[in-house]
PDB file of C-alpha atoms in Angstrom:
ATOM      1  CA  GLY A 161     -88.800 -47.633   6.849  1.00 51.00           C
ATOM      2  CA  ALA A 162     -85.222 -46.852   6.004  1.00 75.00           C
ATOM      3  CA  GLY A 163     -85.459 -43.095   6.452  1.00 90.00           C
ATOM      4  CA  VAL A 164     -87.471 -40.242   7.900  1.00 94.00           C
ATOM      5  CA  SER A 165     -90.794 -39.810   6.138  1.00 96.00           C
ATOM      6  CA  GLN A 166     -93.091 -36.799   6.116  1.00 97.00           C
ATOM      7  CA  SER A 167     -96.639 -36.272   4.930  1.00 96.00           C
ATOM      8  CA  PRO A 168     -98.141 -34.632   3.087  1.00 97.00           C
ATOM      9  CA  ARG A 169     -95.315 -33.629   0.775  1.00 96.00           C
ATOM     10  CA  TYR A 170     -97.262 -30.596  -0.393  1.00 97.00           C
ATOM     11  CA  LYS A 171    -100.050 -28.677   1.322  1.00 97.00           C
ATOM     12  CA  VAL A 172    -101.978 -25.677   0.074  1.00 98.00           C
ATOM     13  CA  ALA A 173    -104.086 -23.899   2.650  1.00 97.00           C
ATOM     14  CA  LYS A 174    -106.265 -20.840   2.582  1.00 97.00           C
ATOM     15  CA  ARG A 175    -105.334 -18.166   5.071  1.00 97.00           C
ATOM     16  CA  GLY A 176    -106.992 -18.910   8.388  1.00 97.00           C
ATOM     17  CA  GLN A 177    -107.150 -22.670   7.942  1.00 97.00           C
ATOM     18  CA  ASP A 178    -105.542 -25.102  10.369  1.00 98.00           C
ATOM     19  CA  VAL A 179    -102.968 -27.609   9.067  1.00 98.00           C
ATOM     20  CA  ALA A 180    -101.283 -30.690  10.500  1.00 98.00           C
ATOM     21  CA  LEU A 181     -97.939 -31.986   9.267  1.00 98.00           C
ATOM     22  CA  ARG A 182     -96.749 -35.482  10.107  1.00 98.00           C
ATOM     23  CA  CYS A 183     -93.264 -36.866  10.687  1.00 98.00           C
ATOM     24  CA  ASP A 184     -92.319 -40.532  10.988  1.00 97.00           C
ATOM     25  CA  PRO A 185     -88.740 -40.707  12.297  1.00 95.00           C
ATOM     26  CA  ILE A 186     -86.354 -43.585  11.800  1.00 92.00           C
ATOM     27  CA  SER A 187     -87.459 -46.470  14.005  1.00 90.00           C
ATOM     28  CA  GLY A 188     -85.824 -46.320  17.421  1.00 86.00           C
ATOM     29  CA  HIS A 189     -84.578 -42.757  17.099  1.00 90.00           C
ATOM     30  CA  VAL A 190     -85.132 -41.050  20.410  1.00 89.00           C
ATOM     31  CA  SER A 191     -84.592 -37.418  19.430  1.00 91.00           C
ATOM     32  CA  LEU A 192     -86.734 -35.568  16.896  1.00 95.00           C
ATOM     33  CA  PHE A 193     -86.422 -32.035  15.544  1.00 96.00           C
ATOM     34  CA  TRP A 194     -88.622 -29.744  13.459  1.00 98.00           C
ATOM     35  CA  TYR A 195     -87.147 -26.994  11.277  1.00 98.00           C
ATOM     36  CA  GLN A 196     -88.696 -24.344   9.039  1.00 98.00           C
ATOM     37  CA  GLN A 197     -86.985 -23.412   5.773  1.00 96.00           C
ATOM     38  CA  ALA A 198     -88.089 -20.268   3.944  1.00 95.00           C
ATOM     39  CA  LEU A 199     -87.280 -19.880   0.272  1.00 92.00           C
ATOM     40  CA  GLY A 200     -83.576 -19.185  -0.272  1.00 89.00           C
ATOM     41  CA  GLN A 201     -82.735 -19.556   3.417  1.00 93.00           C
ATOM     42  CA  GLY A 202     -81.205 -22.222   5.601  1.00 95.00           C
ATOM     43  CA  PRO A 203     -83.470 -24.238   7.884  1.00 96.00           C
ATOM     44  CA  GLU A 204     -84.337 -22.669  11.249  1.00 97.00           C
ATOM     45  CA  PHE A 205     -84.956 -24.662  14.412  1.00 96.00           C
ATOM     46  CA  LEU A 206     -88.529 -24.854  15.653  1.00 97.00           C
ATOM     47  CA  THR A 207     -88.727 -27.498  18.381  1.00 96.00           C
ATOM     48  CA  TYR A 208     -87.096 -30.632  19.827  1.00 94.00           C
ATOM     49  CA  PHE A 209     -88.414 -33.827  21.411  1.00 94.00           C
ATOM     50  CA  GLN A 210     -86.661 -36.499  23.374  1.00 92.00           C
ATOM     51  CA  ASN A 211     -89.051 -39.449  23.333  1.00 93.00           C
ATOM     52  CA  GLU A 212     -92.453 -37.901  24.098  1.00 95.00           C
ATOM     53  CA  ALA A 213     -91.077 -34.941  26.024  1.00 95.00           C
ATOM     54  CA  GLN A 214     -90.867 -31.603  24.251  1.00 96.00           C
ATOM     55  CA  LEU A 215     -87.643 -30.240  25.737  1.00 93.00           C
ATOM     56  CA  ASP A 216     -87.157 -27.138  23.619  1.00 93.00           C
ATOM     57  CA  LYS A 217     -89.791 -25.124  21.784  1.00 94.00           C
ATOM     58  CA  SER A 218     -87.897 -21.867  21.712  1.00 93.00           C
ATOM     59  CA  GLY A 219     -88.010 -21.663  17.915  1.00 95.00           C
ATOM     60  CA  LEU A 220     -91.776 -21.807  17.489  1.00 97.00           C
ATOM     61  CA  PRO A 221     -92.643 -18.400  15.966  1.00 95.00           C
ATOM     62  CA  SER A 222     -95.999 -17.923  17.665  1.00 94.00           C
ATOM     63  CA  ASP A 223     -98.604 -19.622  19.807  1.00 95.00           C
ATOM     64  CA  ARG A 224    -100.333 -20.687  16.591  1.00 97.00           C
ATOM     65  CA  PHE A 225     -97.657 -23.356  16.245  1.00 98.00           C
ATOM     66  CA  PHE A 226     -97.989 -26.520  18.288  1.00 97.00           C
ATOM     67  CA  ALA A 227     -96.088 -29.811  18.136  1.00 98.00           C
ATOM     68  CA  GLU A 228     -96.639 -33.150  19.808  1.00 97.00           C
ATOM     69  CA  ARG A 229     -95.147 -36.610  19.951  1.00 96.00           C
ATOM     70  CA  PRO A 230     -97.500 -38.474  22.299  1.00 95.00           C
ATOM     71  CA  GLU A 231     -95.993 -41.961  22.054  1.00 93.00           C
ATOM     72  CA  GLY A 232     -92.403 -41.001  21.425  1.00 91.00           C
ATOM     73  CA  SER A 233     -92.403 -41.982  17.755  1.00 93.00           C
ATOM     74  CA  VAL A 234     -94.596 -40.136  15.209  1.00 97.00           C
ATOM     75  CA  SER A 235     -94.731 -36.370  15.611  1.00 98.00           C
ATOM     76  CA  THR A 236     -97.265 -33.841  14.366  1.00 98.00           C
ATOM     77  CA  LEU A 237     -96.680 -30.134  13.823  1.00 98.00           C
ATOM     78  CA  LYS A 238     -99.920 -28.191  13.858  1.00 98.00           C
ATOM     79  CA  ILE A 239    -100.353 -24.635  12.658  1.00 98.00           C
ATOM     80  CA  GLN A 240    -103.563 -22.876  13.555  1.00 98.00           C
ATOM     81  CA  ARG A 241    -105.088 -19.985  11.621  1.00 97.00           C
ATOM     82  CA  THR A 242    -102.387 -20.101   8.961  1.00 97.00           C
ATOM     83  CA  GLN A 243    -100.930 -16.850   7.651  1.00 97.00           C
ATOM     84  CA  GLN A 244     -99.075 -16.166   4.407  1.00 96.00           C
ATOM     85  CA  GLU A 245     -95.789 -15.817   6.288  1.00 96.00           C
ATOM     86  CA  ASP A 246     -96.151 -19.467   7.361  1.00 97.00           C
ATOM     87  CA  SER A 247     -95.454 -20.527   3.760  1.00 97.00           C
ATOM     88  CA  ALA A 248     -92.228 -22.546   3.899  1.00 97.00           C
ATOM     89  CA  VAL A 249     -90.840 -26.051   3.807  1.00 97.00           C
ATOM     90  CA  TYR A 250     -91.145 -27.828   7.151  1.00 98.00           C
ATOM     91  CA  LEU A 251     -88.390 -30.360   7.750  1.00 97.00           C
ATOM     92  CA  CYS A 252     -88.242 -33.103  10.326  1.00 97.00           C
ATOM     93  CA  ALA A 253     -85.029 -34.782  11.500  1.00 96.00           C
ATOM     94  CA  SER A 254     -84.137 -37.531  13.953  1.00 93.00           C
ATOM     95  CA  ILE A 255     -81.069 -38.803  15.797  1.00 88.00           C
ATOM     96  CA  ASP A 256     -80.314 -42.174  17.349  1.00 75.00           C
ATOM     97  CA  ARG A 257     -79.483 -40.891  20.831  1.00 64.00           C
ATOM     98  CA  GLY A 258     -77.738 -44.178  21.511  1.00 60.00           C
ATOM     99  CA  ARG A 259     -74.977 -42.766  19.350  1.00 55.00           C
ATOM    100  CA  LYS A 260     -74.601 -39.365  20.922  1.00 48.00           C
ATOM    101  CA  LYS A 261     -73.605 -36.422  18.748  1.00 54.00           C
ATOM    102  CA  ASP A 262     -74.626 -38.332  15.648  1.00 75.00           C
ATOM    103  CA  THR A 263     -75.755 -37.034  12.292  1.00 80.00           C
ATOM    104  CA  GLN A 264     -79.263 -35.684  12.007  1.00 87.00           C
ATOM    105  CA  TYR A 265     -81.264 -37.570   9.377  1.00 91.00           C
ATOM    106  CA  PHE A 266     -83.732 -35.359   7.536  1.00 94.00           C
ATOM    107  CA  GLY A 267     -87.015 -36.159   5.865  1.00 95.00           C
ATOM    108  CA  PRO A 268     -87.995 -34.762   2.439  1.00 94.00           C
ATOM    109  CA  GLY A 269     -90.053 -31.982   3.998  1.00 96.00           C
ATOM    110  CA  THR A 270     -93.580 -30.682   3.612  1.00 97.00           C
ATOM    111  CA  ARG A 271     -93.954 -27.626   1.398  1.00 97.00           C
ATOM    112  CA  LEU A 272     -96.737 -25.460   2.826  1.00 98.00           C
ATOM    113  CA  THR A 273     -98.250 -22.732   0.687  1.00 97.00           C
ATOM    114  CA  VAL A 274    -100.751 -20.385   2.322  1.00 97.00           C
ATOM    115  CA  LEU A 275    -102.914 -18.427  -0.116  1.00 96.00           C
TER     116      LEU A 275
ATOM    117  CA  LYS B 262     -76.676 -16.277  19.790  1.00 83.00           C
ATOM    118  CA  GLN B 263     -74.952 -18.450  17.211  1.00 87.00           C
ATOM    119  CA  GLU B 264     -74.742 -17.064  13.692  1.00 92.00           C
ATOM    120  CA  VAL B 265     -73.485 -19.089  10.748  1.00 95.00           C
ATOM    121  CA  THR B 266     -72.336 -17.442   7.532  1.00 96.00           C
ATOM    122  CA  GLN B 267     -71.500 -19.118   4.250  1.00 97.00           C
ATOM    123  CA  ILE B 268     -69.432 -17.573   1.508  1.00 92.00           C
ATOM    124  CA  PRO B 269     -69.908 -17.415  -1.417  1.00 92.00           C
ATOM    125  CA  ALA B 270     -73.680 -17.528  -1.804  1.00 95.00           C
ATOM    126  CA  ALA B 271     -73.274 -18.994  -5.277  1.00 96.00           C
ATOM    127  CA  LEU B 272     -70.410 -20.527  -7.193  1.00 95.00           C
ATOM    128  CA  SER B 273     -70.116 -21.720 -10.791  1.00 97.00           C
ATOM    129  CA  VAL B 274     -67.126 -23.802 -11.876  1.00 96.00           C
ATOM    130  CA  PRO B 275     -66.131 -25.959 -14.856  1.00 97.00           C
ATOM    131  CA  GLU B 276     -66.122 -29.715 -14.452  1.00 97.00           C
ATOM    132  CA  GLY B 277     -62.928 -31.128 -12.973  1.00 97.00           C
ATOM    133  CA  GLU B 278     -62.036 -28.098 -10.887  1.00 97.00           C
ATOM    134  CA  ASN B 279     -61.171 -28.379  -7.209  1.00 97.00           C
ATOM    135  CA  LEU B 280     -63.135 -25.965  -5.030  1.00 96.00           C
ATOM    136  CA  VAL B 281     -63.566 -24.766  -1.453  1.00 96.00           C
ATOM    137  CA  LEU B 282     -66.764 -23.691   0.289  1.00 97.00           C
ATOM    138  CA  ASN B 283     -66.452 -21.573   3.405  1.00 97.00           C
ATOM    139  CA  CYS B 284     -68.462 -21.494   6.612  1.00 97.00           C
ATOM    140  CA  SER B 285     -67.926 -19.260   9.643  1.00 96.00           C
ATOM    141  CA  PHE B 286     -69.637 -19.304  13.029  1.00 93.00           C
ATOM    142  CA  THR B 287     -69.672 -16.834  15.912  1.00 92.00           C
ATOM    143  CA  ASP B 288     -69.917 -19.178  18.917  1.00 87.00           C
ATOM    144  CA  SER B 289     -67.114 -21.717  19.273  1.00 83.00           C
ATOM    145  CA  ALA B 290     -69.139 -23.740  21.797  1.00 85.00           C
ATOM    146  CA  ILE B 291     -70.474 -26.181  19.227  1.00 84.00           C
ATOM    147  CA  TYR B 292     -70.758 -29.930  19.698  1.00 84.00           C
ATOM    148  CA  ASN B 293     -70.129 -30.636  16.051  1.00 88.00           C
ATOM    149  CA  LEU B 294     -70.146 -29.056  12.614  1.00 92.00           C
ATOM    150  CA  GLN B 295     -72.113 -30.726   9.862  1.00 93.00           C
ATOM    151  CA  TRP B 296     -72.157 -30.258   6.111  1.00 96.00           C
ATOM    152  CA  PHE B 297     -75.288 -31.111   4.148  1.00 96.00           C
ATOM    153  CA  ARG B 298     -76.279 -31.193   0.528  1.00 97.00           C
ATOM    154  CA  GLN B 299     -79.736 -30.109  -0.653  1.00 96.00           C
ATOM    155  CA  ASP B 300     -81.050 -30.757  -4.134  1.00 94.00           C
ATOM    156  CA  PRO B 301     -83.959 -28.657  -5.447  1.00 88.00           C
ATOM    157  CA  GLY B 302     -87.230 -29.660  -3.818  1.00 82.00           C
ATOM    158  CA  LYS B 303     -85.543 -32.248  -1.645  1.00 84.00           C
ATOM    159  CA  GLY B 304     -84.563 -32.664   1.971  1.00 87.00           C
ATOM    160  CA  LEU B 305     -81.043 -32.504   3.364  1.00 93.00           C
ATOM    161  CA  THR B 306     -78.464 -35.234   2.865  1.00 93.00           C
ATOM    162  CA  SER B 307     -75.655 -35.420   5.384  1.00 91.00           C
ATOM    163  CA  LEU B 308     -72.174 -35.298   3.845  1.00 94.00           C
ATOM    164  CA  LEU B 309     -69.742 -34.993   6.742  1.00 94.00           C
ATOM    165  CA  LEU B 310     -69.871 -34.485  10.492  1.00 91.00           C
ATOM    166  CA  ILE B 311     -66.870 -33.156  12.410  1.00 91.00           C
ATOM    167  CA  GLN B 312     -66.925 -33.551  16.174  1.00 88.00           C
ATOM    168  CA  SER B 313     -65.734 -30.568  18.217  1.00 87.00           C
ATOM    169  CA  SER B 314     -62.582 -32.488  19.169  1.00 89.00           C
ATOM    170  CA  GLN B 315     -61.690 -33.279  15.567  1.00 91.00           C
ATOM    171  CA  ARG B 316     -59.931 -31.192  12.926  1.00 93.00           C
ATOM    172  CA  GLU B 317     -61.197 -32.797   9.731  1.00 94.00           C
ATOM    173  CA  GLN B 318     -63.206 -35.542   8.121  1.00 94.00           C
ATOM    174  CA  THR B 319     -62.945 -37.104   4.673  1.00 95.00           C
ATOM    175  CA  SER B 320     -65.388 -39.003   2.508  1.00 93.00           C
ATOM    176  CA  GLY B 321     -64.420 -39.800  -1.057  1.00 96.00           C
ATOM    177  CA  ARG B 322     -63.784 -36.550  -2.928  1.00 97.00           C
ATOM    178  CA  LEU B 323     -64.970 -34.470   0.039  1.00 97.00           C
ATOM    179  CA  ASN B 324     -62.860 -33.145   2.895  1.00 97.00           C
ATOM    180  CA  ALA B 325     -64.171 -30.927   5.656  1.00 97.00           C
ATOM    181  CA  SER B 326     -62.056 -29.095   8.211  1.00 96.00           C
ATOM    182  CA  LEU B 327     -62.927 -27.404  11.478  1.00 95.00           C
ATOM    183  CA  ASP B 328     -61.018 -24.664  13.298  1.00 94.00           C
ATOM    184  CA  LYS B 329     -62.969 -23.764  16.434  1.00 90.00           C
ATOM    185  CA  SER B 330     -60.521 -21.088  17.515  1.00 90.00           C
ATOM    186  CA  SER B 331     -61.123 -19.061  14.383  1.00 93.00           C
ATOM    187  CA  GLY B 332     -64.766 -20.082  14.015  1.00 93.00           C
ATOM    188  CA  ARG B 333     -64.308 -21.512  10.556  1.00 95.00           C
ATOM    189  CA  SER B 334     -64.998 -24.645   8.577  1.00 96.00           C
ATOM    190  CA  THR B 335     -64.264 -25.436   4.965  1.00 97.00           C
ATOM    191  CA  LEU B 336     -65.603 -28.059   2.589  1.00 97.00           C
ATOM    192  CA  TYR B 337     -63.153 -29.070  -0.107  1.00 97.00           C
ATOM    193  CA  ILE B 338     -64.506 -30.838  -3.193  1.00 97.00           C
ATOM    194  CA  ALA B 339     -61.942 -32.455  -5.453  1.00 98.00           C
ATOM    195  CA  ALA B 340     -62.388 -33.001  -9.175  1.00 97.00           C
ATOM    196  CA  SER B 341     -65.903 -31.555  -9.266  1.00 97.00           C
ATOM    197  CA  GLN B 342     -68.576 -33.228 -11.411  1.00 97.00           C
ATOM    198  CA  PRO B 343     -71.905 -31.953 -12.795  1.00 97.00           C
ATOM    199  CA  GLY B 344     -73.640 -34.271 -10.306  1.00 96.00           C
ATOM    200  CA  ASP B 345     -72.145 -32.206  -7.488  1.00 97.00           C
ATOM    201  CA  SER B 346     -74.425 -29.308  -8.457  1.00 97.00           C
ATOM    202  CA  ALA B 347     -76.599 -28.565  -5.432  1.00 97.00           C
ATOM    203  CA  THR B 348     -76.868 -26.224  -2.459  1.00 97.00           C
ATOM    204  CA  TYR B 349     -74.391 -26.964   0.315  1.00 98.00           C
ATOM    205  CA  LEU B 350     -75.321 -26.062   3.872  1.00 98.00           C
ATOM    206  CA  CYS B 351     -73.188 -26.030   6.984  1.00 97.00           C
ATOM    207  CA  ALA B 352     -74.644 -26.182  10.479  1.00 95.00           C
ATOM    208  CA  GLY B 353     -73.320 -26.075  14.032  1.00 92.00           C
ATOM    209  CA  ALA B 354     -74.919 -28.259  16.711  1.00 87.00           C
ATOM    210  CA  GLN B 355     -75.742 -26.219  19.807  1.00 78.00           C
ATOM    211  CA  GLY B 356     -76.810 -26.759  23.366  1.00 68.00           C
ATOM    212  CA  GLY B 357     -77.972 -29.863  25.157  1.00 69.00           C
ATOM    213  CA  SER B 358     -80.337 -30.828  22.356  1.00 68.00           C
ATOM    214  CA  GLU B 359     -77.753 -30.464  19.600  1.00 79.00           C
ATOM    215  CA  LYS B 360     -80.193 -28.370  17.612  1.00 89.00           C
ATOM    216  CA  LEU B 361     -78.615 -27.191  14.394  1.00 93.00           C
ATOM    217  CA  VAL B 362     -77.968 -23.570  13.459  1.00 94.00           C
ATOM    218  CA  PHE B 363     -77.639 -23.327   9.690  1.00 96.00           C
ATOM    219  CA  GLY B 364     -76.027 -20.966   7.260  1.00 96.00           C
ATOM    220  CA  LYS B 365     -77.960 -19.841   4.187  1.00 96.00           C
ATOM    221  CA  GLY B 366     -75.999 -22.178   1.948  1.00 96.00           C
ATOM    222  CA  THR B 367     -73.790 -21.995  -1.120  1.00 97.00           C
ATOM    223  CA  LYS B 368     -75.425 -22.848  -4.435  1.00 97.00           C
ATOM    224  CA  LEU B 369     -72.872 -24.748  -6.513  1.00 97.00           C
ATOM    225  CA  THR B 370     -73.141 -25.236 -10.260  1.00 97.00           C
ATOM    226  CA  VAL B 371     -70.618 -27.490 -11.995  1.00 97.00           C
ATOM    227  CA  ASN B 372     -70.689 -26.971 -15.750  1.00 96.00           C
ATOM    228  CA  PRO B 373     -69.905 -29.870 -18.113  1.00 95.00           C
TER     229      PRO B 373
END
């Protein structure tokens, strides 16, 4: 595809449920980022992958959050035992590392609502 | 820890006016400074990227400047149009991963 895609676009979960959010980066982009955006706030960094290696997960808010990118392309962000404070938009972005210090290209996001 | 602040939080202007959005950051050790636009319910669209060695970038009616010594960046929009109404976010790229640290954004409304 031409851009970063994310699915689902909207997810409603009951508190305590597990959810999985998918990101398809731009083909060939080596670096992939996940951000969390609360209502009325700027996005906040969650985690970063270079190919399949998760090099920085310092932004993950708790051990209920887990991300993977097993083949260095598609990435999944999993949230276990969701809580109401997890309600936010989850954004994925990718960079073509061949062009260092390039623009991050963002997907449309997944809006997660935890009831 | 990098902190990014955007002023004002909201701005309403009549169509045709030139305007400036401000962004300040606490850590000058950034790789680049990026400006994004976000429409309601949508993701982020990149507008301009200024490398740490550059002073400004221009694209159409948009001009962004970067002053690392003072920790400031500005986004200048010329001849504003109603279609420019959106939230504008600035972000500094940090560390080896170039992860972005964002401000909270400025919500711009351009009135016809």
